[in-house]
Short mmCIF file of C-alpha atoms in Angstrom, two decimals:
data_model
loop_
_atom_site.label_atom_id
_atom_site.label_comp_id
_atom_site.label_asym_id
_atom_site.label_seq_id
_atom_site.Cartn_x
_atom_site.Cartn_y
_atom_site.Cartn_z
CA UNK A 1259 50.82 -12.14 -1.42
CA UNK A 1260 47.31 -10.98 -0.96
CA UNK A 1261 47.04 -8.49 1.88
CA UNK A 1262 44.22 -7.69 4.35
CA UNK A 1263 44.00 -4.21 3.00
CA UNK A 1264 43.26 -5.22 -0.58
CA UNK A 1265 39.96 -3.89 -1.59
CA UNK A 1266 38.85 -2.31 -4.81
CA UNK A 1267 38.64 1.47 -4.91
CA UNK A 1268 35.49 2.98 -3.62
CA UNK A 1269 35.69 6.12 -5.76
CA UNK A 1270 33.03 5.61 -8.45
CA UNK A 1271 34.76 7.83 -10.97
CA UNK A 1272 37.97 6.13 -10.51
CA UNK A 1273 36.26 2.72 -10.69
CA UNK A 1274 34.55 3.66 -13.95
CA UNK A 1275 37.97 4.71 -15.52
CA UNK A 1276 39.60 1.58 -14.34
CA UNK A 1277 36.81 -0.47 -15.69
CA UNK A 1278 37.32 1.05 -19.14
CA UNK A 1279 40.97 0.01 -19.36
CA UNK A 1280 40.78 -3.23 -17.29
CA UNK A 1281 40.33 -5.53 -20.42
CA UNK A 1282 43.49 -4.33 -22.04
CA UNK A 1283 45.64 -4.66 -19.00
CA UNK A 1284 44.32 -8.06 -18.17
CA UNK A 1285 44.80 -9.34 -21.69
CA UNK A 1286 48.38 -8.07 -21.68
CA UNK A 1287 49.14 -10.50 -18.77
CA UNK A 1288 47.69 -13.44 -20.65
CA UNK A 1289 50.10 -16.36 -20.65
CA UNK A 1290 52.57 -14.70 -18.30
CA UNK A 1291 53.71 -16.56 -15.18
CA UNK A 1292 55.24 -15.60 -11.84
CA UNK A 1293 58.74 -15.71 -13.36
CA UNK A 1294 57.65 -13.04 -15.99
CA UNK A 1295 56.15 -10.85 -13.15
CA UNK A 1296 59.48 -10.99 -11.31
CA UNK A 1297 61.22 -9.94 -14.48
CA UNK A 1298 58.78 -7.06 -14.87
CA UNK A 1299 59.61 -5.99 -11.31
CA UNK A 1300 63.38 -6.09 -12.06
CA UNK A 1301 62.91 -3.95 -15.12
CA UNK A 1302 61.01 -1.55 -12.88
CA UNK A 1303 64.32 -0.83 -11.06
CA UNK A 1304 65.55 1.19 -14.12
CA UNK A 1305 62.43 2.89 -15.52
CA UNK A 1306 64.27 6.07 -16.50
CA UNK A 1307 66.91 4.18 -18.43
CA UNK A 1308 64.38 1.86 -19.97
CA UNK A 1309 62.13 4.71 -21.14
CA UNK A 1310 65.19 6.57 -22.71
CA UNK A 1311 66.34 3.41 -24.56
CA UNK A 1312 62.86 2.89 -25.85
CA UNK A 1313 62.64 6.37 -27.47
CA UNK A 1314 62.72 5.94 -31.23
CA UNK A 1315 61.58 9.38 -32.41
CA UNK A 1316 64.02 11.50 -30.47
CA UNK A 1317 63.37 15.00 -31.77
CA UNK A 1318 59.87 16.23 -31.23
CA UNK A 1319 57.68 19.41 -31.78
CA UNK A 1320 59.76 21.19 -34.43
CA UNK A 1321 59.35 24.94 -34.82
CA UNK A 1322 60.97 26.65 -37.76
CA UNK A 1323 63.10 29.49 -36.42
CA UNK A 1324 65.11 30.41 -39.50
CA UNK A 1325 65.88 29.69 -43.12
CA UNK A 1326 69.14 30.50 -44.92
CA UNK A 1327 70.61 29.85 -48.34
CA UNK A 1328 71.40 26.19 -47.62
CA UNK A 1329 69.51 25.07 -44.56
CA UNK A 1330 66.60 25.51 -42.34
CA UNK A 1331 66.90 25.69 -38.53
CA UNK A 1332 64.34 24.31 -36.20
CA UNK A 1333 63.87 24.45 -32.50
CA UNK A 1334 63.07 20.90 -31.41
CA UNK A 1335 62.48 18.97 -28.13
CA UNK A 1336 65.10 16.40 -27.41
CA UNK A 1337 63.20 13.45 -25.68
CA UNK A 1338 66.36 11.75 -24.51
CA UNK A 1339 67.85 14.77 -22.68
CA UNK A 1340 64.50 16.54 -21.94
CA UNK A 1341 65.49 19.92 -23.34
CA UNK A 1342 65.15 22.08 -26.50
CA UNK A 1343 67.97 22.01 -28.99
CA UNK A 1344 68.49 23.49 -32.51
CA UNK A 1345 68.26 21.29 -35.45
CA UNK A 1346 69.44 22.25 -38.89
CA UNK A 1347 68.36 20.52 -42.10
CA UNK A 1348 69.87 21.16 -45.51
CA UNK A 1349 67.49 22.53 -48.08
CA UNK A 1350 66.47 20.26 -50.92
CA UNK A 1351 69.18 20.01 -53.56
CA UNK A 1352 72.02 21.16 -51.24
CA UNK A 1353 74.99 18.78 -51.19
CA UNK A 1354 74.73 16.59 -48.09
CA UNK A 1355 78.45 16.13 -48.13
CA UNK A 1356 79.07 19.84 -47.98
CA UNK A 1357 76.53 20.05 -45.26
CA UNK A 1358 78.35 17.36 -43.23
CA UNK A 1359 81.69 19.07 -43.87
CA UNK A 1360 80.37 22.42 -42.49
CA UNK A 1361 78.84 20.63 -39.53
CA UNK A 1362 82.16 19.25 -38.53
CA UNK A 1363 83.91 22.54 -39.06
CA UNK A 1364 81.26 24.36 -36.90
CA UNK A 1365 81.61 21.65 -34.24
CA UNK A 1366 85.41 22.20 -34.04
CA UNK A 1367 85.19 25.96 -34.14
CA UNK A 1368 82.40 26.21 -31.58
CA UNK A 1369 83.81 23.77 -28.94
CA UNK A 1370 82.97 23.18 -26.15
CA UNK A 1371 79.35 23.54 -27.55
CA UNK A 1372 78.39 20.25 -29.09
CA UNK A 1373 77.29 19.75 -32.65
CA UNK A 1374 76.75 16.46 -34.51
CA UNK A 1375 75.22 15.01 -37.53
CA UNK A 1376 72.01 13.15 -37.29
CA UNK A 1377 71.19 11.60 -40.66
CA UNK A 1378 71.15 14.64 -42.83
CA UNK A 1379 70.61 17.19 -40.07
CA UNK A 1380 72.86 18.52 -37.48
CA UNK A 1381 72.14 19.19 -33.87
CA UNK A 1382 73.39 22.16 -31.93
CA UNK A 1383 73.28 22.05 -28.06
CA UNK B 760 49.31 -26.70 8.84
CA UNK B 761 50.98 -24.63 6.07
CA UNK B 762 50.55 -20.94 6.48
CA UNK B 763 48.75 -19.30 3.51
CA UNK B 764 50.71 -16.15 3.59
CA UNK B 765 54.02 -18.10 3.17
CA UNK B 766 52.68 -20.07 0.37
CA UNK B 767 50.98 -17.50 -2.04
CA UNK B 768 54.16 -16.88 -3.91
CA UNK B 769 54.81 -20.49 -4.70
CA UNK B 770 51.48 -22.21 -4.84
CA UNK B 771 48.23 -20.67 -5.97
CA UNK B 772 45.57 -19.90 -3.38
CA UNK B 773 43.23 -22.12 -5.44
CA UNK B 774 45.67 -25.01 -5.40
CA UNK B 775 46.03 -24.67 -1.64
CA UNK B 776 42.30 -24.51 -1.10
CA UNK B 777 41.80 -27.50 -3.33
CA UNK B 778 44.37 -29.67 -1.47
CA UNK B 779 42.70 -29.11 1.89
CA UNK B 780 39.08 -28.05 2.27
CA UNK B 781 39.83 -26.95 5.84
CA UNK B 782 42.68 -24.88 4.80
CA UNK B 783 42.62 -21.17 5.85
CA UNK B 784 43.23 -20.66 2.11
CA UNK B 785 39.59 -21.24 1.58
CA UNK B 786 38.63 -18.26 3.83
CA UNK B 787 41.11 -16.13 1.81
CA UNK B 788 39.91 -17.44 -1.47
CA UNK B 789 36.24 -16.83 -0.74
CA UNK B 790 36.95 -13.40 0.58
CA UNK B 791 38.48 -12.53 -2.91
CA UNK B 792 35.79 -14.23 -4.86
CA UNK B 793 32.87 -12.80 -3.01
CA UNK B 794 32.82 -9.33 -4.51
CA UNK B 795 33.21 -10.80 -7.93
CA UNK B 796 30.30 -13.25 -7.41
CA UNK B 797 28.21 -10.42 -6.02
CA UNK B 798 28.80 -8.28 -9.05
CA UNK B 799 28.14 -11.20 -11.45
CA UNK B 800 24.84 -11.81 -9.67
CA UNK B 801 24.00 -8.11 -10.02
CA UNK B 802 24.51 -8.52 -13.74
CA UNK B 803 22.24 -11.46 -13.74
CA UNK B 804 19.51 -9.28 -12.37
CA UNK B 805 19.58 -10.57 -8.75
CA UNK B 806 18.43 -7.73 -6.57
CA UNK B 807 19.85 -6.67 -3.22
CA UNK B 808 17.62 -8.49 -0.73
CA UNK B 809 18.45 -11.80 -2.46
CA UNK B 810 22.13 -11.25 -3.29
CA UNK B 811 23.59 -12.26 0.17
CA UNK B 812 21.72 -15.55 0.07
CA UNK B 813 22.44 -16.40 -3.54
CA UNK B 814 26.14 -15.36 -3.11
CA UNK B 815 26.42 -17.76 -0.17
CA UNK B 816 24.99 -20.46 -2.14
CA UNK B 817 27.39 -19.90 -5.01
CA UNK B 818 30.45 -20.01 -2.62
CA UNK B 819 29.27 -23.10 -0.90
CA UNK B 820 28.83 -24.80 -4.44
CA UNK B 821 32.34 -23.63 -5.40
CA UNK B 822 33.67 -25.09 -2.09
CA UNK B 823 31.87 -28.33 -2.78
CA UNK B 824 32.55 -28.80 -6.52
CA UNK B 825 36.03 -27.47 -7.04
CA UNK B 826 37.48 -30.99 -6.62
CA UNK B 827 35.09 -32.39 -9.15
CA UNK B 828 36.20 -29.71 -11.58
CA UNK B 829 39.81 -30.65 -11.34
CA UNK B 830 39.13 -34.42 -11.62
CA UNK B 831 37.18 -33.91 -14.78
CA UNK B 832 39.53 -34.53 -17.72
CA UNK B 833 37.30 -33.01 -20.24
CA UNK B 834 36.71 -29.90 -18.19
CA UNK B 835 36.10 -26.41 -19.62
CA UNK B 836 38.10 -23.34 -18.85
CA UNK B 837 37.94 -22.49 -15.19
CA UNK B 838 35.93 -19.36 -15.61
CA UNK B 839 33.61 -20.96 -18.08
CA UNK B 840 32.89 -23.52 -15.38
CA UNK B 841 32.54 -20.90 -12.65
CA UNK B 842 30.26 -18.85 -14.87
CA UNK B 843 27.98 -21.86 -15.32
CA UNK B 844 28.08 -22.54 -11.71
CA UNK B 845 27.10 -18.99 -10.80
CA UNK B 846 24.41 -18.97 -13.51
CA UNK B 847 22.90 -22.26 -12.43
CA UNK B 848 22.69 -21.33 -8.76
CA UNK B 849 21.14 -17.98 -9.59
CA UNK B 850 18.56 -19.52 -11.94
CA UNK B 851 17.72 -22.31 -9.47
CA UNK B 852 17.23 -19.69 -6.78
CA UNK B 853 15.26 -17.53 -9.10
CA UNK B 854 12.96 -20.41 -9.94
CA UNK B 855 12.45 -21.27 -6.22
CA UNK B 856 11.53 -17.63 -5.56
CA UNK B 857 9.29 -17.56 -8.63
CA UNK B 858 7.48 -20.54 -7.30
CA UNK B 859 7.06 -18.74 -4.04
CA UNK B 860 5.89 -15.70 -6.07
CA UNK B 861 8.38 -13.45 -4.58
CA UNK B 862 9.93 -12.05 -7.77
CA UNK B 863 8.80 -8.93 -9.73
CA UNK B 864 7.96 -8.93 -13.47
CA UNK B 865 11.19 -7.07 -14.56
CA UNK B 866 13.44 -9.37 -12.51
CA UNK B 867 11.95 -12.37 -14.24
CA UNK B 868 12.53 -10.86 -17.71
CA UNK B 869 16.18 -10.18 -16.98
CA UNK B 870 16.86 -13.52 -15.61
CA UNK B 871 15.07 -15.29 -18.42
CA UNK B 872 16.87 -13.28 -21.13
CA UNK B 873 20.29 -13.85 -19.62
CA UNK B 874 19.64 -17.53 -18.98
CA UNK B 875 18.72 -17.86 -22.66
CA UNK B 876 22.01 -16.46 -23.95
CA UNK B 877 24.94 -18.15 -22.21
CA UNK B 878 27.58 -16.64 -24.38
CA UNK B 879 26.52 -13.12 -23.59
CA UNK B 880 26.50 -14.06 -19.90
CA UNK B 881 29.86 -15.55 -20.07
CA UNK B 882 31.23 -12.37 -21.76
CA UNK B 883 29.70 -10.22 -19.04
CA UNK B 884 31.16 -12.40 -16.28
CA UNK B 885 34.57 -12.64 -17.97
CA UNK B 886 34.62 -8.82 -18.21
CA UNK B 887 33.54 -8.59 -14.55
CA UNK B 888 36.35 -10.93 -13.44
CA UNK B 889 38.88 -8.89 -15.38
CA UNK B 890 37.62 -5.73 -13.78
CA UNK B 891 37.75 -7.43 -10.36
CA UNK B 892 41.37 -8.47 -10.75
CA UNK B 893 42.42 -5.06 -12.03
CA UNK B 894 40.65 -3.48 -9.15
CA UNK B 895 42.42 -5.71 -6.68
CA UNK B 896 45.87 -4.98 -8.30
CA UNK B 897 45.15 -1.23 -8.36
CA UNK B 898 44.27 -1.18 -4.67
CA UNK B 899 47.67 -2.71 -3.99
CA UNK B 900 49.58 -0.16 -6.03
CA UNK B 901 47.67 2.90 -4.76
CA UNK B 902 49.82 2.46 -1.55
CA UNK B 903 53.05 2.42 -3.56
CA UNK B 904 52.53 5.32 -5.84
CA UNK B 905 51.76 8.85 -4.76
CA UNK B 906 50.90 12.09 -6.38
CA UNK B 907 50.33 12.10 -10.06
CA UNK B 908 51.79 8.70 -11.14
CA UNK B 909 48.45 6.79 -11.39
CA UNK B 910 46.66 9.81 -12.96
CA UNK B 911 49.40 9.94 -15.64
CA UNK B 912 49.00 6.23 -16.32
CA UNK B 913 45.24 6.31 -16.51
CA UNK B 914 45.28 9.36 -18.85
CA UNK B 915 47.65 7.69 -21.17
CA UNK B 916 45.64 4.47 -21.17
CA UNK B 917 42.59 6.53 -21.88
CA UNK B 918 44.20 7.84 -25.07
CA UNK B 919 45.86 11.17 -24.02
CA UNK B 920 49.32 11.75 -25.46
CA UNK B 921 52.40 12.15 -23.08
CA UNK B 922 52.51 15.64 -24.30
CA UNK B 923 48.93 16.46 -23.32
CA UNK B 924 49.31 14.74 -19.93
CA UNK B 925 52.54 16.37 -19.04
CA UNK B 926 51.22 19.86 -19.99
CA UNK B 927 47.91 19.49 -18.14
CA UNK B 928 49.46 17.96 -14.96
CA UNK B 929 52.48 20.43 -14.98
CA UNK B 930 55.25 17.79 -15.18
CA UNK B 931 57.89 17.34 -17.80
CA UNK B 932 57.43 14.74 -20.50
CA UNK B 933 60.29 12.55 -19.38
CA UNK B 934 58.73 12.34 -15.86
CA UNK B 935 55.34 11.58 -17.26
CA UNK B 936 56.86 8.81 -19.51
CA UNK B 937 58.66 7.24 -16.55
CA UNK B 938 55.58 7.45 -14.22
CA UNK B 939 53.45 5.83 -16.70
CA UNK B 940 55.85 3.04 -17.36
CA UNK B 941 56.43 2.42 -13.71
CA UNK B 942 52.67 2.25 -12.92
CA UNK B 943 51.99 0.01 -15.77
CA UNK B 944 54.80 -2.47 -14.95
CA UNK B 945 53.87 -2.57 -11.26
CA UNK B 946 50.12 -3.02 -12.12
CA UNK B 947 50.97 -5.83 -14.50
CA UNK B 948 53.37 -7.44 -11.89
CA UNK B 949 50.43 -7.42 -9.36
CA UNK B 950 47.85 -8.64 -11.92
CA UNK B 951 50.08 -11.66 -12.70
CA UNK B 952 50.53 -12.39 -8.93
CA UNK B 953 46.86 -12.16 -8.28
CA UNK B 954 45.94 -14.30 -11.25
CA UNK B 955 48.48 -16.88 -10.15
CA UNK B 956 46.76 -16.99 -6.80
CA UNK B 957 43.16 -16.83 -7.83
CA UNK B 958 43.02 -18.60 -11.17
CA UNK B 959 43.75 -22.07 -12.43
CA UNK B 960 46.04 -22.16 -15.44
CA UNK B 961 43.83 -23.59 -18.19
CA UNK B 962 46.82 -25.24 -19.86
CA UNK B 963 48.31 -26.96 -16.71
CA UNK B 964 45.95 -29.39 -14.99
#
């Protein structure tokens, strides 16, 4: 519904910024109908869940914190849980199976702290 | 008579106005088209003293000719048709004023150059319409979102990364991501509703 209060913003800088992105936003609604808009609004009910599910590249901003004989340890930001965790990666040539075995052993020994294998790395929380 | 406010969600404002030329939908429709027509005229080079008059002429022509547009089986896209209507009214008015020697040299040059290149003009008016619709949608969501939400959305749209935005605004990345997503979805939701009310679907006669 169109409301009485609907008027474009009077702030010139805001207006200029809006103009710069208007084409992209407008184009993204091309061919969508009211049913689609209602679906968009439904999705809006779970934005946090949707944004977490949409994360593909979970571990960000790696900082090397140490290197041993078989692995390197990085401090990384976990986008899904919004916190920093330690990520260990085996050095080149090191047996991935041995690495996996150690990860499981550490995980059992260090309970209740969590540790799990992510591809060829393990994450310690 | 059907209340316009009850009908916007089901039937477009344009459709309502078309079905009954005395419908209050017309007033609503013209109110939403007027700023767009004004800005389009401004792009055409129509200056302030004449804009009111020319704008009224355009809106009157829209009111008179909308039925003809819908009856025409070989009609162009709605905004192509509207662009031509705006341009024709502006050029006719300009010629009248030229005959009355009330135009200045620069105005004449602008009008003549734009009149000569209709595709350029159509692009400008199309961009103007898109900006008008986004402006209306943003005006609606400004009342829904507070604080940094819209700023986060704008910055990300302008090309800043979530990391940069979250750092400069002092919020965590997850919040920035959520805010951006919320604003974008809500904005698109409003844009679709506005387009449904103010535009004819080009594929459905």
